[in-house]
Amino acid sequence: MNKVLLIYTGGTIGMGQNAVTGALEPLDFNHLVESMPEFRLIKTEIDVYQFTPPIDSSDMAPDKWAKLVRIIARRYDAYDGFVILHGTDTMAYTASALSFMLENLTKPVILTGSQLPMGQLRTDGKENLVTSIELAALKDSQGRARVPEVCIYFSGRLMRGNRSTKINADGFHAFDSFNYPHLCDAGVDFVFHDHHILKPDFGKPMTPHLTLDPNVVVFSLFPGVQEHIVRNVLQAKEVRGIVMRTFGSGNAPQTPWLMHALREAARRGIVVVNISQCVSGSVEMGRYDTGYQLKAAGIVSGYDSTVESAVTKLMFLLARHSTPATIRNLMDRSLAGEISR
């Protein structure tokens, strides 16, 4: 029988309603699992690791990502796959971070959650949880993991984690990956799209990484953006990396002060990554003159990266490398299938 480790970090899926206040609060997830008859039908051995206390996903941070990496790394050989139950608000950030921190991952790490608590009648949590466990336990004809990468499963869609983003605060279809096809569509049957699934080197070990450099900032350009505000961001001594959300295919205003400020930031060693504010499509800085000027100023293209992926990739690379040129070069490459290159 295959074994899956269920890691409960917190989130709506494990919440219950306080009888006095009516507010949602964390439950003991072990008890919740024991109360689900569906679990007895799953042909997979399941162990539970619970964060104590559970955390709201709004409080997720790099030290919690490192904790997840340690949990997985220490138990890597004992389990066929891992399912992480997580609040939806920052799930895409966690999935992206883990995709870089778990180098050469050869087993599934599937993040899921729900929009309604598990104990409610109309919950989406049971299907998300049961299907995630089934997917995490699946192997191919060679006995290898069916989906050996960090994924998000939600409402019938298995998506690459570092390509996913939350798209809906209320609906059950809470996540999608606009710039990359689904890895599997779960209906009556599982329909895998094998040519879109990562192929790791099964002969090499998984290498865990525990450190990230959080001295990164995200800012969006908009018509009327003010010079003194942008300069204050670019000149902050602690900032080592910037994810700049530009217009369309990577365009910015042709304002002389903006180009000068960005050029000076690049010269000081700050790595500035250009991603689009559009949810679909890619940055192409050579298409229009406004984008070409950014490229000439030393700005790195983020291609079709999500903001979650660009931020966590930058944190990961800044922690591992001290030379801005090396970081820029690696930002230009796909490390875990996060960009189309």
mmCIF file of C-alpha atoms in Angstrom:
data_model
loop_
_atom_site.group_PDB
_atom_site.id
_atom_site.type_symbol
_atom_site.label_atom_id
_atom_site.label_comp_id
_atom_site.label_asym_id
_atom_site.label_seq_id
_atom_site.Cartn_x
_atom_site.Cartn_y
_atom_site.Cartn_z
ATOM 1 C CA MET A 1 0.000 0.000 0.000
ATOM 2 C CA ASN A 2 1.308 3.449 -0.922
ATOM 3 C CA LYS A 3 1.908 5.984 1.839
ATOM 4 C CA VAL A 4 1.054 9.691 1.786
ATOM 5 C CA LEU A 5 1.933 12.265 4.428
ATOM 6 C CA LEU A 6 -0.835 14.801 4.995
ATOM 7 C CA ILE A 7 0.577 18.084 6.316
ATOM 8 C CA TYR A 8 -2.037 20.404 7.801
ATOM 9 C CA THR A 9 -0.760 23.981 8.067
ATOM 10 C CA GLY A 10 -4.129 25.634 8.632
ATOM 11 C CA GLY A 11 -6.720 27.284 6.434
ATOM 12 C CA THR A 12 -10.457 27.137 5.867
ATOM 13 C CA ILE A 13 -10.466 23.403 5.130
ATOM 14 C CA GLY A 14 -9.765 22.593 8.785
ATOM 15 C CA MET A 15 -11.939 25.276 10.344
ATOM 16 C CA GLY A 16 -14.994 24.878 12.529
ATOM 17 C CA GLN A 17 -17.595 27.384 13.650
ATOM 18 C CA ASN A 18 -17.423 28.651 17.213
ATOM 19 C CA ALA A 19 -20.857 28.042 18.765
ATOM 20 C CA VAL A 20 -20.670 31.279 20.764
ATOM 21 C CA THR A 21 -19.112 33.820 18.377
ATOM 22 C CA GLY A 22 -20.002 32.221 15.063
ATOM 23 C CA ALA A 23 -16.426 32.851 13.889
ATOM 24 C CA LEU A 24 -14.360 30.205 12.121
ATOM 25 C CA GLU A 25 -11.497 28.753 14.156
ATOM 26 C CA PRO A 26 -9.009 25.888 13.662
ATOM 27 C CA LEU A 27 -9.964 22.335 14.654
ATOM 28 C CA ASP A 28 -7.788 19.363 15.522
ATOM 29 C CA PHE A 29 -7.347 17.963 12.035
ATOM 30 C CA ASN A 30 -6.575 14.451 13.280
ATOM 31 C CA HIS A 31 -10.066 14.264 14.775
ATOM 32 C CA LEU A 32 -11.567 15.661 11.609
ATOM 33 C CA VAL A 33 -9.882 12.977 9.487
ATOM 34 C CA GLU A 34 -11.081 10.238 11.832
ATOM 35 C CA SER A 35 -14.653 11.458 11.450
ATOM 36 C CA MET A 36 -14.599 11.149 7.646
ATOM 37 C CA PRO A 37 -15.874 7.747 6.459
ATOM 38 C CA GLU A 38 -14.461 8.476 3.001
ATOM 39 C CA PHE A 39 -10.955 7.980 4.350
ATOM 40 C CA ARG A 40 -11.622 4.305 5.016
ATOM 41 C CA LEU A 41 -12.234 3.781 1.285
ATOM 42 C CA ILE A 42 -8.919 5.278 0.152
ATOM 43 C CA LYS A 43 -6.430 2.535 -0.687
ATOM 44 C CA THR A 44 -3.533 4.558 0.645
ATOM 45 C CA GLU A 45 -1.914 4.656 4.063
ATOM 46 C CA ILE A 46 -2.213 8.199 5.424
ATOM 47 C CA ASP A 47 -0.254 9.839 8.223
ATOM 48 C CA VAL A 48 -1.006 13.336 9.483
ATOM 49 C CA TYR A 49 1.447 16.042 10.532
ATOM 50 C CA GLN A 50 -0.254 19.080 12.016
ATOM 51 C CA PHE A 51 1.149 22.560 12.547
ATOM 52 C CA THR A 52 0.631 23.479 16.202
ATOM 53 C CA PRO A 53 -0.972 25.902 16.316
ATOM 54 C CA PRO A 54 -2.375 26.003 12.778
ATOM 55 C CA ILE A 55 -1.660 29.271 10.990
ATOM 56 C CA ASP A 56 -3.765 31.525 8.827
ATOM 57 C CA SER A 57 -2.298 31.580 5.334
ATOM 58 C CA SER A 58 -1.981 35.372 5.608
ATOM 59 C CA ASP A 59 0.754 34.675 8.169
ATOM 60 C CA MET A 60 2.719 32.384 5.851
ATOM 61 C CA ALA A 61 6.370 33.442 5.573
ATOM 62 C CA PRO A 62 9.781 32.131 4.433
ATOM 63 C CA ASP A 63 10.488 30.504 7.809
ATOM 64 C CA LYS A 64 7.268 28.473 7.452
ATOM 65 C CA TRP A 65 8.316 27.435 3.935
ATOM 66 C CA ALA A 66 11.627 26.244 5.384
ATOM 67 C CA LYS A 67 9.682 24.264 8.000
ATOM 68 C CA LEU A 68 7.683 22.540 5.250
ATOM 69 C CA VAL A 69 10.898 21.699 3.385
ATOM 70 C CA ARG A 70 12.373 20.166 6.556
ATOM 71 C CA ILE A 71 9.238 18.093 7.164
ATOM 72 C CA ILE A 72 9.309 16.736 3.619
ATOM 73 C CA ALA A 73 13.091 16.224 3.453
ATOM 74 C CA ARG A 74 13.256 14.283 6.731
ATOM 75 C CA ARG A 75 10.433 11.952 5.651
ATOM 76 C CA TYR A 76 11.156 11.880 1.942
ATOM 77 C CA ASP A 77 12.116 8.207 1.746
ATOM 78 C CA ALA A 78 9.220 7.051 3.933
ATOM 79 C CA TYR A 79 6.385 8.338 1.748
ATOM 80 C CA ASP A 80 5.297 8.112 -1.878
ATOM 81 C CA GLY A 81 3.809 11.605 -1.892
ATOM 82 C CA PHE A 82 2.892 14.609 0.212
ATOM 83 C CA VAL A 83 -0.330 16.623 0.481
ATOM 84 C CA ILE A 84 -0.189 20.060 2.109
ATOM 85 C CA LEU A 85 -3.440 21.543 3.386
ATOM 86 C CA HIS A 86 -3.105 25.295 3.181
ATOM 87 C CA GLY A 87 -5.205 28.445 3.228
ATOM 88 C CA THR A 88 -6.008 29.683 -0.254
ATOM 89 C CA ASP A 89 -4.856 33.303 0.080
ATOM 90 C CA THR A 90 -1.120 32.552 -0.126
ATOM 91 C CA MET A 91 -1.218 28.999 -1.465
ATOM 92 C CA ALA A 92 0.301 30.014 -4.826
ATOM 93 C CA TYR A 93 3.220 31.715 -3.043
ATOM 94 C CA THR A 94 3.918 28.580 -1.004
ATOM 95 C CA ALA A 95 3.657 26.306 -4.047
ATOM 96 C CA SER A 96 6.040 28.539 -5.983
ATOM 97 C CA ALA A 97 8.568 28.745 -3.148
ATOM 98 C CA LEU A 98 8.565 24.969 -2.603
ATOM 99 C CA SER A 99 9.104 24.333 -6.317
ATOM 100 C CA PHE A 100 12.490 26.062 -6.033
ATOM 101 C CA MET A 101 13.393 24.898 -2.523
ATOM 102 C CA LEU A 102 12.801 21.205 -3.329
ATOM 103 C CA GLU A 103 15.370 20.803 -6.109
ATOM 104 C CA ASN A 104 15.029 17.723 -8.347
ATOM 105 C CA LEU A 105 11.785 16.701 -6.708
ATOM 106 C CA THR A 106 10.870 13.141 -7.710
ATOM 107 C CA LYS A 107 7.643 12.764 -5.709
ATOM 108 C CA PRO A 108 4.345 14.673 -5.722
ATOM 109 C CA VAL A 109 3.885 17.588 -3.348
ATOM 110 C CA ILE A 110 0.270 18.672 -3.786
ATOM 111 C CA LEU A 111 -1.207 21.719 -2.088
ATOM 112 C CA THR A 112 -4.947 21.964 -1.627
ATOM 113 C CA GLY A 113 -7.559 23.544 0.588
ATOM 114 C CA SER A 114 -11.156 24.658 0.338
ATOM 115 C CA GLN A 115 -13.437 27.646 0.133
ATOM 116 C CA LEU A 116 -15.820 26.174 2.739
ATOM 117 C CA PRO A 117 -14.818 24.357 5.961
ATOM 118 C CA MET A 118 -14.767 20.563 5.883
ATOM 119 C CA GLY A 119 -17.605 20.282 8.380
ATOM 120 C CA GLN A 120 -20.105 22.250 6.300
ATOM 121 C CA LEU A 121 -22.637 20.412 4.162
ATOM 122 C CA ARG A 122 -21.665 22.018 0.830
ATOM 123 C CA THR A 123 -17.925 21.930 1.435
ATOM 124 C CA ASP A 124 -15.518 21.552 -1.462
ATOM 125 C CA GLY A 125 -12.903 20.345 0.998
ATOM 126 C CA LYS A 126 -13.670 16.626 0.906
ATOM 127 C CA GLU A 127 -13.309 16.260 -2.867
ATOM 128 C CA ASN A 128 -10.180 18.415 -2.934
ATOM 129 C CA LEU A 129 -8.594 16.429 -0.123
ATOM 130 C CA VAL A 130 -9.526 12.924 -1.292
ATOM 131 C CA THR A 131 -8.481 13.578 -4.895
ATOM 132 C CA SER A 132 -5.198 15.178 -3.822
ATOM 133 C CA ILE A 133 -4.344 12.096 -1.770
ATOM 134 C CA GLU A 134 -5.168 9.800 -4.689
ATOM 135 C CA LEU A 135 -3.020 11.865 -7.059
ATOM 136 C CA ALA A 136 -0.125 11.995 -4.576
ATOM 137 C CA ALA A 137 -0.139 8.187 -4.288
ATOM 138 C CA LEU A 138 -0.325 7.382 -8.011
ATOM 139 C CA LYS A 139 2.614 5.753 -9.791
ATOM 140 C CA ASP A 140 3.265 4.930 -13.414
ATOM 141 C CA SER A 141 4.021 1.521 -14.932
ATOM 142 C CA GLN A 142 7.675 1.857 -13.887
ATOM 143 C CA GLY A 143 6.764 2.468 -10.264
ATOM 144 C CA ARG A 144 7.635 6.153 -10.419
ATOM 145 C CA ALA A 145 5.505 9.057 -9.235
ATOM 146 C CA ARG A 146 2.835 9.999 -11.772
ATOM 147 C CA VAL A 147 3.252 13.736 -11.128
ATOM 148 C CA PRO A 148 6.703 14.389 -9.608
ATOM 149 C CA GLU A 149 6.415 18.116 -8.988
ATOM 150 C CA VAL A 150 4.864 20.729 -6.708
ATOM 151 C CA CYS A 151 1.213 21.177 -7.712
ATOM 152 C CA ILE A 152 -2.004 22.821 -6.646
ATOM 153 C CA TYR A 153 -5.174 20.768 -6.871
ATOM 154 C CA PHE A 154 -8.485 22.582 -6.730
ATOM 155 C CA SER A 155 -11.941 21.813 -8.059
ATOM 156 C CA GLY A 156 -11.008 19.227 -10.675
ATOM 157 C CA ARG A 157 -7.782 20.891 -11.809
ATOM 158 C CA LEU A 158 -4.234 19.755 -11.089
ATOM 159 C CA MET A 159 -1.933 22.663 -11.900
ATOM 160 C CA ARG A 160 1.779 23.324 -11.719
ATOM 161 C CA GLY A 161 2.262 25.182 -8.453
ATOM 162 C CA ASN A 162 4.557 27.913 -9.741
ATOM 163 C CA ARG A 163 2.198 28.620 -12.652
ATOM 164 C CA SER A 164 -0.932 28.988 -10.539
ATOM 165 C CA THR A 165 -2.648 31.986 -9.042
ATOM 166 C CA LYS A 166 -5.789 32.555 -7.019
ATOM 167 C CA ILE A 167 -8.497 33.955 -9.271
ATOM 168 C CA ASN A 168 -11.669 33.870 -7.179
ATOM 169 C CA ALA A 169 -12.309 34.715 -3.524
ATOM 170 C CA ASP A 170 -15.769 33.126 -3.414
ATOM 171 C CA GLY A 171 -16.134 30.457 -6.108
ATOM 172 C CA PHE A 172 -15.016 26.836 -5.881
ATOM 173 C CA HIS A 173 -12.846 27.314 -8.993
ATOM 174 C CA ALA A 174 -10.437 29.373 -6.938
ATOM 175 C CA PHE A 175 -7.208 28.750 -8.904
ATOM 176 C CA ASP A 176 -6.038 28.586 -12.481
ATOM 177 C CA SER A 177 -2.797 28.571 -14.468
ATOM 178 C CA PHE A 178 -3.396 30.957 -17.351
ATOM 179 C CA ASN A 179 -0.038 30.565 -19.058
ATOM 180 C CA TYR A 180 0.354 26.807 -18.685
ATOM 181 C CA PRO A 181 -2.015 23.872 -19.352
ATOM 182 C CA HIS A 182 -3.426 21.793 -16.507
ATOM 183 C CA LEU A 183 -1.359 18.720 -15.627
ATOM 184 C CA CYS A 184 -4.470 16.637 -15.037
ATOM 185 C CA ASP A 185 -8.209 17.167 -15.255
ATOM 186 C CA ALA A 186 -10.125 15.138 -12.689
ATOM 187 C CA GLY A 187 -13.618 14.180 -13.738
ATOM 188 C CA VAL A 188 -15.060 10.688 -13.756
ATOM 189 C CA ASP A 189 -11.514 9.634 -14.700
ATOM 190 C CA PHE A 190 -8.114 11.261 -14.351
ATOM 191 C CA VAL A 191 -7.011 12.717 -17.692
ATOM 192 C CA PHE A 192 -3.272 13.339 -17.476
ATOM 193 C CA HIS A 193 -1.447 15.616 -19.905
ATOM 194 C CA ASP A 194 1.888 13.841 -19.676
ATOM 195 C CA HIS A 195 3.863 16.062 -22.047
ATOM 196 C CA HIS A 196 3.227 19.008 -19.704
ATOM 197 C CA ILE A 197 4.466 17.224 -16.553
ATOM 198 C CA LEU A 198 8.054 17.771 -15.410
ATOM 199 C CA LYS A 199 10.495 14.891 -15.910
ATOM 200 C CA PRO A 200 13.082 14.967 -13.102
ATOM 201 C CA ASP A 201 16.241 12.873 -12.960
ATOM 202 C CA PHE A 202 15.066 9.895 -10.904
ATOM 203 C CA GLY A 203 18.676 8.783 -10.536
ATOM 204 C CA LYS A 204 19.611 11.890 -8.529
ATOM 205 C CA PRO A 205 18.519 12.733 -4.997
ATOM 206 C CA MET A 206 16.148 15.519 -4.090
ATOM 207 C CA THR A 207 18.136 18.477 -2.729
ATOM 208 C CA PRO A 208 16.358 20.622 -0.103
ATOM 209 C CA HIS A 209 17.144 24.336 0.280
ATOM 210 C CA LEU A 210 16.169 26.148 3.470
ATOM 211 C CA THR A 211 17.182 29.781 3.026
ATOM 212 C CA LEU A 212 15.469 32.620 1.195
ATOM 213 C CA ASP A 213 16.333 36.315 1.077
ATOM 214 C CA PRO A 214 13.092 38.266 1.657
ATOM 215 C CA ASN A 215 14.592 41.680 0.809
ATOM 216 C CA VAL A 216 12.359 41.897 -2.227
ATOM 217 C CA VAL A 217 9.570 44.313 -3.071
ATOM 218 C CA VAL A 218 6.739 44.277 -5.625
ATOM 219 C CA PHE A 219 5.351 47.432 -7.166
ATOM 220 C CA SER A 220 2.974 48.125 -10.025
ATOM 221 C CA LEU A 221 3.290 50.940 -12.507
ATOM 222 C CA PHE A 222 0.194 53.007 -13.215
ATOM 223 C CA PRO A 223 -0.574 56.245 -15.061
ATOM 224 C CA GLY A 224 0.526 59.101 -12.812
ATOM 225 C CA VAL A 225 3.001 57.123 -10.702
ATOM 226 C CA GLN A 226 5.073 59.629 -8.741
ATOM 227 C CA GLU A 227 8.838 60.016 -8.993
ATOM 228 C CA HIS A 228 9.538 60.540 -5.274
ATOM 229 C CA ILE A 229 7.651 57.363 -4.322
ATOM 230 C CA VAL A 230 9.426 55.193 -6.894
ATOM 231 C CA ARG A 231 12.814 56.644 -5.939
ATOM 232 C CA ASN A 232 12.187 55.917 -2.250
ATOM 233 C CA VAL A 233 11.527 52.283 -3.135
ATOM 234 C CA LEU A 234 14.518 51.939 -5.450
ATOM 235 C CA GLN A 235 16.905 53.652 -3.025
ATOM 236 C CA ALA A 236 15.967 51.650 0.072
ATOM 237 C CA LYS A 237 19.247 50.175 1.366
ATOM 238 C CA GLU A 238 17.729 46.804 2.252
ATOM 239 C CA VAL A 239 16.176 46.126 -1.152
ATOM 240 C CA ARG A 240 18.090 43.598 -3.261
ATOM 241 C CA GLY A 241 15.407 42.624 -5.728
ATOM 242 C CA ILE A 242 12.312 44.196 -7.280
ATOM 243 C CA VAL A 243 9.420 42.635 -9.157
ATOM 244 C CA MET A 244 7.988 45.416 -11.314
ATOM 245 C CA ARG A 245 4.525 44.866 -12.764
ATOM 246 C CA THR A 246 4.344 46.736 -16.061
ATOM 247 C CA PHE A 247 1.713 47.291 -18.748
ATOM 248 C CA GLY A 248 0.762 44.779 -21.441
ATOM 249 C CA SER A 249 3.756 42.944 -22.879
ATOM 250 C CA GLY A 250 6.194 44.639 -20.498
ATOM 251 C CA ASN A 251 5.896 48.328 -21.234
ATOM 252 C CA ALA A 252 6.536 51.330 -18.987
ATOM 253 C CA PRO A 253 6.094 55.107 -19.340
ATOM 254 C CA GLN A 254 8.874 56.755 -21.348
ATOM 255 C CA THR A 255 9.466 59.194 -18.522
ATOM 256 C CA PRO A 256 13.168 60.127 -18.323
ATOM 257 C CA TRP A 257 13.260 60.071 -14.516
ATOM 258 C CA LEU A 258 11.861 56.512 -14.400
ATOM 259 C CA MET A 259 14.379 55.100 -16.863
ATOM 260 C CA HIS A 260 17.214 56.898 -15.082
ATOM 261 C CA ALA A 261 16.098 55.609 -11.665
ATOM 262 C CA LEU A 262 15.815 52.024 -12.929
ATOM 263 C CA ARG A 263 19.199 52.220 -14.666
ATOM 264 C CA GLU A 264 20.845 53.495 -11.477
ATOM 265 C CA ALA A 265 19.198 50.742 -9.406
ATOM 266 C CA ALA A 266 20.532 48.099 -11.798
ATOM 267 C CA ARG A 267 24.022 49.613 -11.597
ATOM 268 C CA ARG A 268 23.903 49.390 -7.786
ATOM 269 C CA GLY A 269 23.244 45.659 -8.065
ATOM 270 C CA ILE A 270 19.490 45.603 -7.532
ATOM 271 C CA VAL A 271 17.878 42.900 -9.683
ATOM 272 C CA VAL A 272 14.712 44.286 -11.285
ATOM 273 C CA VAL A 273 12.382 41.754 -12.918
ATOM 274 C CA ASN A 274 9.723 42.871 -15.384
ATOM 275 C CA ILE A 275 6.409 40.981 -15.333
ATOM 276 C CA SER A 276 3.087 41.926 -16.871
ATOM 277 C CA GLN A 277 0.040 43.107 -14.952
ATOM 278 C CA CYS A 278 -2.017 40.931 -17.315
ATOM 279 C CA VAL A 279 -2.946 37.484 -15.982
ATOM 280 C CA SER A 280 -2.294 35.920 -19.395
ATOM 281 C CA GLY A 281 0.493 36.482 -21.887
ATOM 282 C CA SER A 282 4.204 37.166 -21.687
ATOM 283 C CA VAL A 283 6.636 40.055 -21.357
ATOM 284 C CA GLU A 284 8.389 40.808 -24.644
ATOM 285 C CA MET A 285 10.593 43.823 -24.069
ATOM 286 C CA GLY A 286 11.704 43.938 -27.700
ATOM 287 C CA ARG A 287 8.184 44.370 -29.102
ATOM 288 C CA TYR A 288 7.733 48.100 -28.380
ATOM 289 C CA ASP A 289 10.218 50.892 -27.790
ATOM 290 C CA THR A 290 8.933 51.396 -24.234
ATOM 291 C CA GLY A 291 9.864 47.816 -23.379
ATOM 292 C CA TYR A 292 13.161 47.983 -25.237
ATOM 293 C CA GLN A 293 14.223 50.940 -23.081
ATOM 294 C CA LEU A 294 13.675 48.806 -19.966
ATOM 295 C CA LYS A 295 15.868 46.078 -21.413
ATOM 296 C CA ALA A 296 18.571 48.645 -22.214
ATOM 297 C CA ALA A 297 18.380 49.851 -18.596
ATOM 298 C CA GLY A 298 19.331 46.410 -17.301
ATOM 299 C CA ILE A 299 15.863 45.142 -16.411
ATOM 300 C CA VAL A 300 15.351 41.364 -16.605
ATOM 301 C CA SER A 301 12.347 39.868 -18.370
ATOM 302 C CA GLY A 302 10.060 37.722 -16.243
ATOM 303 C CA TYR A 303 8.443 36.334 -19.411
ATOM 304 C CA ASP A 304 5.100 34.700 -18.503
ATOM 305 C CA SER A 305 5.822 34.346 -14.798
ATOM 306 C CA THR A 306 3.171 34.871 -12.140
ATOM 307 C CA VAL A 307 3.939 37.457 -9.501
ATOM 308 C CA GLU A 308 4.033 34.689 -6.879
ATOM 309 C CA SER A 309 6.629 32.759 -8.839
ATOM 310 C CA ALA A 310 8.762 35.817 -9.663
ATOM 311 C CA VAL A 311 8.882 36.913 -6.011
ATOM 312 C CA THR A 312 9.805 33.527 -4.569
ATOM 313 C CA LYS A 313 12.299 32.729 -7.338
ATOM 314 C CA LEU A 314 14.030 36.046 -6.682
ATOM 315 C CA MET A 315 14.120 35.316 -2.919
ATOM 316 C CA PHE A 316 15.581 31.879 -3.664
ATOM 317 C CA LEU A 317 18.309 33.129 -5.988
ATOM 318 C CA LEU A 318 19.273 36.098 -3.804
ATOM 319 C CA ALA A 319 19.878 33.694 -0.914
ATOM 320 C CA ARG A 320 22.135 31.449 -3.003
ATOM 321 C CA HIS A 321 24.124 33.922 -5.069
ATOM 322 C CA SER A 322 25.871 37.205 -4.254
ATOM 323 C CA THR A 323 26.595 38.353 -7.798
ATOM 324 C CA PRO A 324 23.752 40.307 -9.486
ATOM 325 C CA ALA A 325 24.886 39.132 -12.938
ATOM 326 C CA THR A 326 24.514 35.494 -11.883
ATOM 327 C CA ILE A 327 21.043 36.129 -10.448
ATOM 328 C CA ARG A 328 19.931 37.946 -13.591
ATOM 329 C CA ASN A 329 21.212 35.082 -15.715
ATOM 330 C CA LEU A 330 19.307 32.501 -13.647
ATOM 331 C CA MET A 331 16.132 34.614 -13.594
ATOM 332 C CA ASP A 332 16.293 34.342 -17.379
ATOM 333 C CA ARG A 333 16.137 30.531 -17.192
ATOM 334 C CA SER A 334 13.447 28.085 -16.230
ATOM 335 C CA LEU A 335 14.507 26.354 -12.990
ATOM 336 C CA ALA A 336 11.320 24.427 -12.193
ATOM 337 C CA GLY A 337 9.062 24.971 -15.183
ATOM 338 C CA GLU A 338 8.007 28.425 -13.941
ATOM 339 C CA ILE A 339 8.485 30.264 -17.248
ATOM 340 C CA SER A 340 8.167 29.342 -20.920
ATOM 341 C CA ARG A 341 11.764 29.452 -22.198
#
